[in-house]
């Protein structure tokens, strides 16, 4: 073993190579809220920013029928922010996590990809799909993994 290699072998680094931005996709489902909790723990341990992302669906058909789509999507986003703030308050003083909430519009996959690129995410966390049809056509989680741009954690 060379002298230089021996010097490096005995030096220990702690917490310097982990993610700086952990992105989590939320939509109000139980699995997405579990993903948010998992991502929050990861961000806390790594001293990373937790970027919570809600992708508001664009429902052209609903809008054409006169459904108040935008208002409903905005209400969901507001409710998610409220839930996250309440969760952060419950653990204040015990766990400290820096977090931001972002809203994007579009389909969930494209919205999360856009968010991950814009926010320079180092890791992406999503909940497992709760829809049976996704087993056939592929879930957002599977599509994110196949994109191969970030480590993706799928929380059941």
mmCIF file with all atom_site columns, N, CA, C and O in Angstrom, residues 61-109:
data_model
loop_
_atom_site.group_PDB
_atom_site.id
_atom_site.type_symbol
_atom_site.label_atom_id
_atom_site.label_alt_id
_atom_site.label_comp_id
_atom_site.label_asym_id
_atom_site.label_entity_id
_atom_site.label_seq_id
_atom_site.pdbx_PDB_ins_code
_atom_site.Cartn_x
_atom_site.Cartn_y
_atom_site.Cartn_z
_atom_site.occupancy
_atom_site.B_iso_or_equiv
_atom_site.pdbx_formal_charge
_atom_site.auth_seq_id
_atom_site.auth_comp_id
_atom_site.auth_asym_id
_atom_site.auth_atom_id
_atom_site.pdbx_PDB_model_num
ATOM 1   N N  . UNK A 1 61  ? -60.548 17.771 -20.667 1.00 0.00 ? 61  UNK A N  1
ATOM 2   C CA . UNK A 1 61  ? -61.919 17.290 -20.824 1.00 0.00 ? 61  UNK A CA 1
ATOM 3   C C  . UNK A 1 61  ? -62.811 17.849 -19.723 1.00 0.00 ? 61  UNK A C  1
ATOM 4   O O  . UNK A 1 61  ? -63.937 18.276 -19.972 1.00 0.00 ? 61  UNK A O  1
ATOM 5   N N  . UNK A 1 62  ? -62.312 17.862 -18.491 1.00 0.00 ? 62  UNK A N  1
ATOM 6   C CA . UNK A 1 62  ? -63.092 18.403 -17.381 1.00 0.00 ? 62  UNK A CA 1
ATOM 7   C C  . UNK A 1 62  ? -63.362 19.876 -17.555 1.00 0.00 ? 62  UNK A C  1
ATOM 8   O O  . UNK A 1 62  ? -64.458 20.363 -17.283 1.00 0.00 ? 62  UNK A O  1
ATOM 9   N N  . UNK A 1 63  ? -62.359 20.603 -18.023 1.00 0.00 ? 63  UNK A N  1
ATOM 10  C CA . UNK A 1 63  ? -62.535 22.039 -18.239 1.00 0.00 ? 63  UNK A CA 1
ATOM 11  C C  . UNK A 1 63  ? -63.554 22.291 -19.346 1.00 0.00 ? 63  UNK A C  1
ATOM 12  O O  . UNK A 1 63  ? -64.356 23.223 -19.270 1.00 0.00 ? 63  UNK A O  1
ATOM 13  N N  . UNK A 1 64  ? -63.543 21.442 -20.370 1.00 0.00 ? 64  UNK A N  1
ATOM 14  C CA . UNK A 1 64  ? -64.492 21.602 -21.475 1.00 0.00 ? 64  UNK A CA 1
ATOM 15  C C  . UNK A 1 64  ? -65.925 21.381 -21.008 1.00 0.00 ? 64  UNK A C  1
ATOM 16  O O  . UNK A 1 64  ? -66.855 21.969 -21.548 1.00 0.00 ? 64  UNK A O  1
ATOM 17  N N  . UNK A 1 65  ? -66.092 20.553 -19.996 1.00 0.00 ? 65  UNK A N  1
ATOM 18  C CA . UNK A 1 65  ? -67.420 20.283 -19.459 1.00 0.00 ? 65  UNK A CA 1
ATOM 19  C C  . UNK A 1 65  ? -67.834 21.300 -18.402 1.00 0.00 ? 65  UNK A C  1
ATOM 20  O O  . UNK A 1 65  ? -68.895 21.184 -17.805 1.00 0.00 ? 65  UNK A O  1
ATOM 21  N N  . UNK A 1 66  ? -66.983 22.261 -18.164 1.00 0.00 ? 66  UNK A N  1
ATOM 22  C CA . UNK A 1 66  ? -67.308 23.311 -17.203 1.00 0.00 ? 66  UNK A CA 1
ATOM 23  C C  . UNK A 1 66  ? -66.931 22.974 -15.772 1.00 0.00 ? 66  UNK A C  1
ATOM 24  O O  . UNK A 1 66  ? -67.325 23.676 -14.855 1.00 0.00 ? 66  UNK A O  1
ATOM 25  N N  . UNK A 1 67  ? -66.195 21.923 -15.557 1.00 0.00 ? 67  UNK A N  1
ATOM 26  C CA . UNK A 1 67  ? -65.779 21.553 -14.206 1.00 0.00 ? 67  UNK A CA 1
ATOM 27  C C  . UNK A 1 67  ? -64.733 22.542 -13.700 1.00 0.00 ? 67  UNK A C  1
ATOM 28  O O  . UNK A 1 67  ? -63.860 22.974 -14.459 1.00 0.00 ? 67  UNK A O  1
ATOM 29  N N  . UNK A 1 68  ? -64.811 22.910 -12.433 1.00 0.00 ? 68  UNK A N  1
ATOM 30  C CA . UNK A 1 68  ? -63.840 23.864 -11.860 1.00 0.00 ? 68  UNK A CA 1
ATOM 31  C C  . UNK A 1 68  ? -62.507 23.189 -11.552 1.00 0.00 ? 68  UNK A C  1
ATOM 32  O O  . UNK A 1 68  ? -62.128 23.028 -10.398 1.00 0.00 ? 68  UNK A O  1
ATOM 33  N N  . UNK A 1 69  ? -61.798 22.768 -12.583 1.00 0.00 ? 69  UNK A N  1
ATOM 34  C CA . UNK A 1 69  ? -60.576 21.980 -12.438 1.00 0.00 ? 69  UNK A CA 1
ATOM 35  C C  . UNK A 1 69  ? -59.480 22.766 -11.726 1.00 0.00 ? 69  UNK A C  1
ATOM 36  O O  . UNK A 1 69  ? -58.863 22.274 -10.786 1.00 0.00 ? 69  UNK A O  1
ATOM 37  N N  . UNK A 1 70  ? -59.223 23.967 -12.162 1.00 0.00 ? 70  UNK A N  1
ATOM 38  C CA . UNK A 1 70  ? -58.127 24.748 -11.584 1.00 0.00 ? 70  UNK A CA 1
ATOM 39  C C  . UNK A 1 70  ? -58.375 25.035 -10.109 1.00 0.00 ? 70  UNK A C  1
ATOM 40  O O  . UNK A 1 70  ? -57.464 24.947 -9.296  1.00 0.00 ? 70  UNK A O  1
ATOM 41  N N  . UNK A 1 71  ? -59.612 25.377 -9.774  1.00 0.00 ? 71  UNK A N  1
ATOM 42  C CA . UNK A 1 71  ? -59.924 25.660 -8.380  1.00 0.00 ? 71  UNK A CA 1
ATOM 43  C C  . UNK A 1 71  ? -59.723 24.421 -7.518  1.00 0.00 ? 71  UNK A C  1
ATOM 44  O O  . UNK A 1 71  ? -59.191 24.495 -6.416  1.00 0.00 ? 71  UNK A O  1
ATOM 45  N N  . UNK A 1 72  ? -60.146 23.266 -8.012  1.00 0.00 ? 72  UNK A N  1
ATOM 46  C CA . UNK A 1 72  ? -59.979 22.019 -7.266  1.00 0.00 ? 72  UNK A CA 1
ATOM 47  C C  . UNK A 1 72  ? -58.505 21.696 -7.091  1.00 0.00 ? 72  UNK A C  1
ATOM 48  O O  . UNK A 1 72  ? -58.071 21.331 -6.000  1.00 0.00 ? 72  UNK A O  1
ATOM 49  N N  . UNK A 1 73  ? -57.715 21.823 -8.138  1.00 0.00 ? 73  UNK A N  1
ATOM 50  C CA . UNK A 1 73  ? -56.279 21.542 -8.063  1.00 0.00 ? 73  UNK A CA 1
ATOM 51  C C  . UNK A 1 73  ? -55.599 22.501 -7.090  1.00 0.00 ? 73  UNK A C  1
ATOM 52  O O  . UNK A 1 73  ? -54.724 22.097 -6.318  1.00 0.00 ? 73  UNK A O  1
ATOM 53  N N  . UNK A 1 74  ? -55.988 23.766 -7.105  1.00 0.00 ? 74  UNK A N  1
ATOM 54  C CA . UNK A 1 74  ? -55.417 24.741 -6.173  1.00 0.00 ? 74  UNK A CA 1
ATOM 55  C C  . UNK A 1 74  ? -55.784 24.388 -4.730  1.00 0.00 ? 74  UNK A C  1
ATOM 56  O O  . UNK A 1 74  ? -54.964 24.521 -3.826  1.00 0.00 ? 74  UNK A O  1
ATOM 57  N N  . UNK A 1 75  ? -57.009 23.926 -4.517  1.00 0.00 ? 75  UNK A N  1
ATOM 58  C CA . UNK A 1 75  ? -57.436 23.524 -3.174  1.00 0.00 ? 75  UNK A CA 1
ATOM 59  C C  . UNK A 1 75  ? -56.620 22.327 -2.687  1.00 0.00 ? 75  UNK A C  1
ATOM 60  O O  . UNK A 1 75  ? -56.237 22.269 -1.520  1.00 0.00 ? 75  UNK A O  1
ATOM 61  N N  . UNK A 1 76  ? -56.356 21.378 -3.569  1.00 0.00 ? 76  UNK A N  1
ATOM 62  C CA . UNK A 1 76  ? -55.542 20.218 -3.204  1.00 0.00 ? 76  UNK A CA 1
ATOM 63  C C  . UNK A 1 76  ? -54.146 20.671 -2.811  1.00 0.00 ? 76  UNK A C  1
ATOM 64  O O  . UNK A 1 76  ? -53.602 20.232 -1.794  1.00 0.00 ? 76  UNK A O  1
ATOM 65  N N  . UNK A 1 77  ? -53.562 21.568 -3.602  1.00 0.00 ? 77  UNK A N  1
ATOM 66  C CA . UNK A 1 77  ? -52.219 22.068 -3.308  1.00 0.00 ? 77  UNK A CA 1
ATOM 67  C C  . UNK A 1 77  ? -52.203 22.775 -1.950  1.00 0.00 ? 77  UNK A C  1
ATOM 68  O O  . UNK A 1 77  ? -51.294 22.558 -1.138  1.00 0.00 ? 77  UNK A O  1
ATOM 69  N N  . UNK A 1 78  ? -53.204 23.601 -1.686  1.00 0.00 ? 78  UNK A N  1
ATOM 70  C CA . UNK A 1 78  ? -53.274 24.309 -0.405  1.00 0.00 ? 78  UNK A CA 1
ATOM 71  C C  . UNK A 1 78  ? -53.418 23.327 0.756   1.00 0.00 ? 78  UNK A C  1
ATOM 72  O O  . UNK A 1 78  ? -52.805 23.495 1.808   1.00 0.00 ? 78  UNK A O  1
ATOM 73  N N  . UNK A 1 79  ? -54.232 22.292 0.566   1.00 0.00 ? 79  UNK A N  1
ATOM 74  C CA . UNK A 1 79  ? -54.422 21.282 1.600   1.00 0.00 ? 79  UNK A CA 1
ATOM 75  C C  . UNK A 1 79  ? -53.114 20.531 1.866   1.00 0.00 ? 79  UNK A C  1
ATOM 76  O O  . UNK A 1 79  ? -52.772 20.252 3.022   1.00 0.00 ? 79  UNK A O  1
ATOM 77  N N  . UNK A 1 80  ? -52.377 20.211 0.803   1.00 0.00 ? 80  UNK A N  1
ATOM 78  C CA . UNK A 1 80  ? -51.097 19.517 0.971   1.00 0.00 ? 80  UNK A CA 1
ATOM 79  C C  . UNK A 1 80  ? -50.101 20.377 1.742   1.00 0.00 ? 80  UNK A C  1
ATOM 80  O O  . UNK A 1 80  ? -49.409 19.884 2.635   1.00 0.00 ? 80  UNK A O  1
ATOM 81  N N  . UNK A 1 81  ? -50.051 21.656 1.420   1.00 0.00 ? 81  UNK A N  1
ATOM 82  C CA . UNK A 1 81  ? -49.140 22.563 2.135   1.00 0.00 ? 81  UNK A CA 1
ATOM 83  C C  . UNK A 1 81  ? -49.525 22.606 3.613   1.00 0.00 ? 81  UNK A C  1
ATOM 84  O O  . UNK A 1 81  ? -48.658 22.546 4.491   1.00 0.00 ? 81  UNK A O  1
ATOM 85  N N  . UNK A 1 82  ? -50.819 22.685 3.895   1.00 0.00 ? 82  UNK A N  1
ATOM 86  C CA . UNK A 1 82  ? -51.288 22.713 5.276   1.00 0.00 ? 82  UNK A CA 1
ATOM 87  C C  . UNK A 1 82  ? -50.875 21.438 6.008   1.00 0.00 ? 82  UNK A C  1
ATOM 88  O O  . UNK A 1 82  ? -50.371 21.491 7.136   1.00 0.00 ? 82  UNK A O  1
ATOM 89  N N  . UNK A 1 83  ? -51.062 20.279 5.376   1.00 0.00 ? 83  UNK A N  1
ATOM 90  C CA . UNK A 1 83  ? -50.682 19.007 6.003   1.00 0.00 ? 83  UNK A CA 1
ATOM 91  C C  . UNK A 1 83  ? -49.188 18.958 6.291   1.00 0.00 ? 83  UNK A C  1
ATOM 92  O O  . UNK A 1 83  ? -48.762 18.497 7.359   1.00 0.00 ? 83  UNK A O  1
ATOM 93  N N  . UNK A 1 84  ? -48.391 19.433 5.349   1.00 0.00 ? 84  UNK A N  1
ATOM 94  C CA . UNK A 1 84  ? -46.940 19.393 5.520   1.00 0.00 ? 84  UNK A CA 1
ATOM 95  C C  . UNK A 1 84  ? -46.501 20.360 6.615   1.00 0.00 ? 84  UNK A C  1
ATOM 96  O O  . UNK A 1 84  ? -45.658 20.025 7.452   1.00 0.00 ? 84  UNK A O  1
ATOM 97  N N  . UNK A 1 85  ? -47.100 21.546 6.640   1.00 0.00 ? 85  UNK A N  1
ATOM 98  C CA . UNK A 1 85  ? -46.768 22.506 7.709   1.00 0.00 ? 85  UNK A CA 1
ATOM 99  C C  . UNK A 1 85  ? -47.122 21.931 9.083   1.00 0.00 ? 85  UNK A C  1
ATOM 100 O O  . UNK A 1 85  ? -46.369 22.079 10.035  1.00 0.00 ? 85  UNK A O  1
ATOM 101 N N  . UNK A 1 86  ? -48.296 21.300 9.177   1.00 0.00 ? 86  UNK A N  1
ATOM 102 C CA . UNK A 1 86  ? -48.708 20.712 10.450  1.00 0.00 ? 86  UNK A CA 1
ATOM 103 C C  . UNK A 1 86  ? -47.740 19.604 10.874  1.00 0.00 ? 86  UNK A C  1
ATOM 104 O O  . UNK A 1 86  ? -47.377 19.511 12.051  1.00 0.00 ? 86  UNK A O  1
ATOM 105 N N  . UNK A 1 87  ? -47.320 18.776 9.930   1.00 0.00 ? 87  UNK A N  1
ATOM 106 C CA . UNK A 1 87  ? -46.359 17.712 10.246  1.00 0.00 ? 87  UNK A CA 1
ATOM 107 C C  . UNK A 1 87  ? -45.031 18.313 10.699  1.00 0.00 ? 87  UNK A C  1
ATOM 108 O O  . UNK A 1 87  ? -44.414 17.827 11.649  1.00 0.00 ? 87  UNK A O  1
ATOM 109 N N  . UNK A 1 88  ? -44.591 19.369 10.035  1.00 0.00 ? 88  UNK A N  1
ATOM 110 C CA . UNK A 1 88  ? -43.332 20.027 10.405  1.00 0.00 ? 88  UNK A CA 1
ATOM 111 C C  . UNK A 1 88  ? -43.434 20.633 11.803  1.00 0.00 ? 88  UNK A C  1
ATOM 112 O O  . UNK A 1 88  ? -42.481 20.586 12.591  1.00 0.00 ? 88  UNK A O  1
ATOM 113 N N  . UNK A 1 89  ? -44.592 21.194 12.133  1.00 0.00 ? 89  UNK A N  1
ATOM 114 C CA . UNK A 1 89  ? -44.800 21.778 13.459  1.00 0.00 ? 89  UNK A CA 1
ATOM 115 C C  . UNK A 1 89  ? -44.767 20.707 14.556  1.00 0.00 ? 89  UNK A C  1
ATOM 116 O O  . UNK A 1 89  ? -44.249 20.940 15.636  1.00 0.00 ? 89  UNK A O  1
ATOM 117 N N  . UNK A 1 90  ? -45.345 19.534 14.260  1.00 0.00 ? 90  UNK A N  1
ATOM 118 C CA . UNK A 1 90  ? -45.380 18.461 15.256  1.00 0.00 ? 90  UNK A CA 1
ATOM 119 C C  . UNK A 1 90  ? -43.977 17.999 15.650  1.00 0.00 ? 90  UNK A C  1
ATOM 120 O O  . UNK A 1 90  ? -43.777 17.567 16.779  1.00 0.00 ? 90  UNK A O  1
ATOM 121 N N  . UNK A 1 91  ? -43.034 18.068 14.736  1.00 0.00 ? 91  UNK A N  1
ATOM 122 C CA . UNK A 1 91  ? -41.684 17.585 15.042  1.00 0.00 ? 91  UNK A CA 1
ATOM 123 C C  . UNK A 1 91  ? -40.688 18.720 15.295  1.00 0.00 ? 91  UNK A C  1
ATOM 124 O O  . UNK A 1 91  ? -39.516 18.462 15.517  1.00 0.00 ? 91  UNK A O  1
ATOM 125 N N  . UNK A 1 92  ? -41.169 19.967 15.294  1.00 0.00 ? 92  UNK A N  1
ATOM 126 C CA . UNK A 1 92  ? -40.277 21.111 15.540  1.00 0.00 ? 92  UNK A CA 1
ATOM 127 C C  . UNK A 1 92  ? -39.617 20.931 16.907  1.00 0.00 ? 92  UNK A C  1
ATOM 128 O O  . UNK A 1 92  ? -40.250 20.572 17.874  1.00 0.00 ? 92  UNK A O  1
ATOM 129 N N  . UNK A 1 93  ? -38.324 21.165 16.950  1.00 0.00 ? 93  UNK A N  1
ATOM 130 C CA . UNK A 1 93  ? -37.571 20.997 18.178  1.00 0.00 ? 93  UNK A CA 1
ATOM 131 C C  . UNK A 1 93  ? -37.033 19.583 18.345  1.00 0.00 ? 93  UNK A C  1
ATOM 132 O O  . UNK A 1 93  ? -36.114 19.364 19.122  1.00 0.00 ? 93  UNK A O  1
ATOM 133 N N  . UNK A 1 94  ? -37.627 18.622 17.656  1.00 0.00 ? 94  UNK A N  1
ATOM 134 C CA . UNK A 1 94  ? -37.148 17.243 17.698  1.00 0.00 ? 94  UNK A CA 1
ATOM 135 C C  . UNK A 1 94  ? -36.324 16.973 16.441  1.00 0.00 ? 94  UNK A C  1
ATOM 136 O O  . UNK A 1 94  ? -35.189 16.528 16.502  1.00 0.00 ? 94  UNK A O  1
ATOM 137 N N  . UNK A 1 95  ? -36.951 17.247 15.295  1.00 0.00 ? 95  UNK A N  1
ATOM 138 C CA . UNK A 1 95  ? -36.286 17.093 14.004  1.00 0.00 ? 95  UNK A CA 1
ATOM 139 C C  . UNK A 1 95  ? -36.412 18.406 13.249  1.00 0.00 ? 95  UNK A C  1
ATOM 140 O O  . UNK A 1 95  ? -37.486 18.994 13.219  1.00 0.00 ? 95  UNK A O  1
ATOM 141 N N  . UNK A 1 96  ? -35.346 18.827 12.657  1.00 0.00 ? 96  UNK A N  1
ATOM 142 C CA . UNK A 1 96  ? -35.378 20.038 11.830  1.00 0.00 ? 96  UNK A CA 1
ATOM 143 C C  . UNK A 1 96  ? -35.113 19.659 10.382  1.00 0.00 ? 96  UNK A C  1
ATOM 144 O O  . UNK A 1 96  ? -34.113 19.016 10.089  1.00 0.00 ? 96  UNK A O  1
ATOM 145 N N  . UNK A 1 97  ? -36.017 20.043 9.512   1.00 0.00 ? 97  UNK A N  1
ATOM 146 C CA . UNK A 1 97  ? -35.876 19.767 8.086   1.00 0.00 ? 97  UNK A CA 1
ATOM 147 C C  . UNK A 1 97  ? -36.164 21.054 7.322   1.00 0.00 ? 97  UNK A C  1
ATOM 148 O O  . UNK A 1 97  ? -37.198 21.688 7.533   1.00 0.00 ? 97  UNK A O  1
ATOM 149 N N  . UNK A 1 98  ? -35.237 21.424 6.455   1.00 0.00 ? 98  UNK A N  1
ATOM 150 C CA . UNK A 1 98  ? -35.498 22.552 5.558   1.00 0.00 ? 98  UNK A CA 1
ATOM 151 C C  . UNK A 1 98  ? -36.349 22.024 4.414   1.00 0.00 ? 98  UNK A C  1
ATOM 152 O O  . UNK A 1 98  ? -36.000 21.007 3.816   1.00 0.00 ? 98  UNK A O  1
ATOM 153 N N  . UNK A 1 99  ? -37.470 22.695 4.119   1.00 0.00 ? 99  UNK A N  1
ATOM 154 C CA . UNK A 1 99  ? -38.317 22.203 3.044   1.00 0.00 ? 99  UNK A CA 1
ATOM 155 C C  . UNK A 1 99  ? -38.937 23.352 2.275   1.00 0.00 ? 99  UNK A C  1
ATOM 156 O O  . UNK A 1 99  ? -39.062 24.465 2.772   1.00 0.00 ? 99  UNK A O  1
ATOM 157 N N  . UNK A 1 100 ? -39.282 23.041 1.054   1.00 0.00 ? 100 UNK A N  1
ATOM 158 C CA . UNK A 1 100 ? -39.982 23.971 0.157   1.00 0.00 ? 100 UNK A CA 1
ATOM 159 C C  . UNK A 1 100 ? -41.106 23.199 -0.517  1.00 0.00 ? 100 UNK A C  1
ATOM 160 O O  . UNK A 1 100 ? -40.989 21.998 -0.740  1.00 0.00 ? 100 UNK A O  1
ATOM 161 N N  . UNK A 1 101 ? -42.173 23.909 -0.853  1.00 0.00 ? 101 UNK A N  1
ATOM 162 C CA . UNK A 1 101 ? -43.280 23.296 -1.572  1.00 0.00 ? 101 UNK A CA 1
ATOM 163 C C  . UNK A 1 101 ? -43.346 23.921 -2.960  1.00 0.00 ? 101 UNK A C  1
ATOM 164 O O  . UNK A 1 101 ? -43.293 25.140 -3.095  1.00 0.00 ? 101 UNK A O  1
ATOM 165 N N  . UNK A 1 102 ? -43.452 23.074 -3.977  1.00 0.00 ? 102 UNK A N  1
ATOM 166 C CA . UNK A 1 102 ? -43.518 23.547 -5.363  1.00 0.00 ? 102 UNK A CA 1
ATOM 167 C C  . UNK A 1 102 ? -44.712 22.911 -6.055  1.00 0.00 ? 102 UNK A C  1
ATOM 168 O O  . UNK A 1 102 ? -45.006 21.742 -5.834  1.00 0.00 ? 102 UNK A O  1
ATOM 169 N N  . UNK A 1 103 ? -45.357 23.681 -6.895  1.00 0.00 ? 103 UNK A N  1
ATOM 170 C CA . UNK A 1 103 ? -46.472 23.167 -7.681  1.00 0.00 ? 103 UNK A CA 1
ATOM 171 C C  . UNK A 1 103 ? -46.123 23.302 -9.152  1.00 0.00 ? 103 UNK A C  1
ATOM 172 O O  . UNK A 1 103 ? -45.651 24.354 -9.597  1.00 0.00 ? 103 UNK A O  1
ATOM 173 N N  . UNK A 1 104 ? -46.346 22.229 -9.881  1.00 0.00 ? 104 UNK A N  1
ATOM 174 C CA . UNK A 1 104 ? -46.161 22.218 -11.334 1.00 0.00 ? 104 UNK A CA 1
ATOM 175 C C  . UNK A 1 104 ? -47.482 21.774 -11.943 1.00 0.00 ? 104 UNK A C  1
ATOM 176 O O  . UNK A 1 104 ? -48.306 21.159 -11.271 1.00 0.00 ? 104 UNK A O  1
ATOM 177 N N  . UNK A 1 105 ? -47.685 22.054 -13.204 1.00 0.00 ? 105 UNK A N  1
ATOM 178 C CA . UNK A 1 105 ? -48.900 21.638 -13.900 1.00 0.00 ? 105 UNK A CA 1
ATOM 179 C C  . UNK A 1 105 ? -48.528 20.665 -15.014 1.00 0.00 ? 105 UNK A C  1
ATOM 180 O O  . UNK A 1 105 ? -47.502 20.816 -15.653 1.00 0.00 ? 105 UNK A O  1
ATOM 181 N N  . UNK A 1 106 ? -49.383 19.676 -15.203 1.00 0.00 ? 106 UNK A N  1
ATOM 182 C CA . UNK A 1 106 ? -49.156 18.710 -16.268 1.00 0.00 ? 106 UNK A CA 1
ATOM 183 C C  . UNK A 1 106 ? -49.367 17.292 -15.774 1.00 0.00 ? 106 UNK A C  1
ATOM 184 O O  . UNK A 1 106 ? -49.969 17.070 -14.725 1.00 0.00 ? 106 UNK A O  1
ATOM 185 N N  . UNK A 1 107 ? -48.833 16.351 -16.526 1.00 0.00 ? 107 UNK A N  1
ATOM 186 C CA . UNK A 1 107 ? -48.937 14.966 -16.075 1.00 0.00 ? 107 UNK A CA 1
ATOM 187 C C  . UNK A 1 107 ? -47.857 14.732 -15.012 1.00 0.00 ? 107 UNK A C  1
ATOM 188 O O  . UNK A 1 107 ? -46.826 15.406 -15.016 1.00 0.00 ? 107 UNK A O  1
ATOM 189 N N  . UNK A 1 108 ? -48.095 13.811 -14.081 1.00 0.00 ? 108 UNK A N  1
ATOM 190 C CA . UNK A 1 108 ? -47.168 13.625 -12.954 1.00 0.00 ? 108 UNK A CA 1
ATOM 191 C C  . UNK A 1 108 ? -45.720 13.331 -13.368 1.00 0.00 ? 108 UNK A C  1
ATOM 192 O O  . UNK A 1 108 ? -44.798 13.907 -12.797 1.00 0.00 ? 108 UNK A O  1
ATOM 193 N N  . UNK A 1 109 ? -45.526 12.460 -14.356 1.00 0.00 ? 109 UNK A N  1
ATOM 194 C CA . UNK A 1 109 ? -44.160 12.126 -14.764 1.00 0.00 ? 109 UNK A CA 1
ATOM 195 C C  . UNK A 1 109 ? -43.421 13.358 -15.282 1.00 0.00 ? 109 UNK A C  1
ATOM 196 O O  . UNK A 1 109 ? -42.326 13.688 -14.810 1.00 0.00 ? 109 UNK A O  1
#
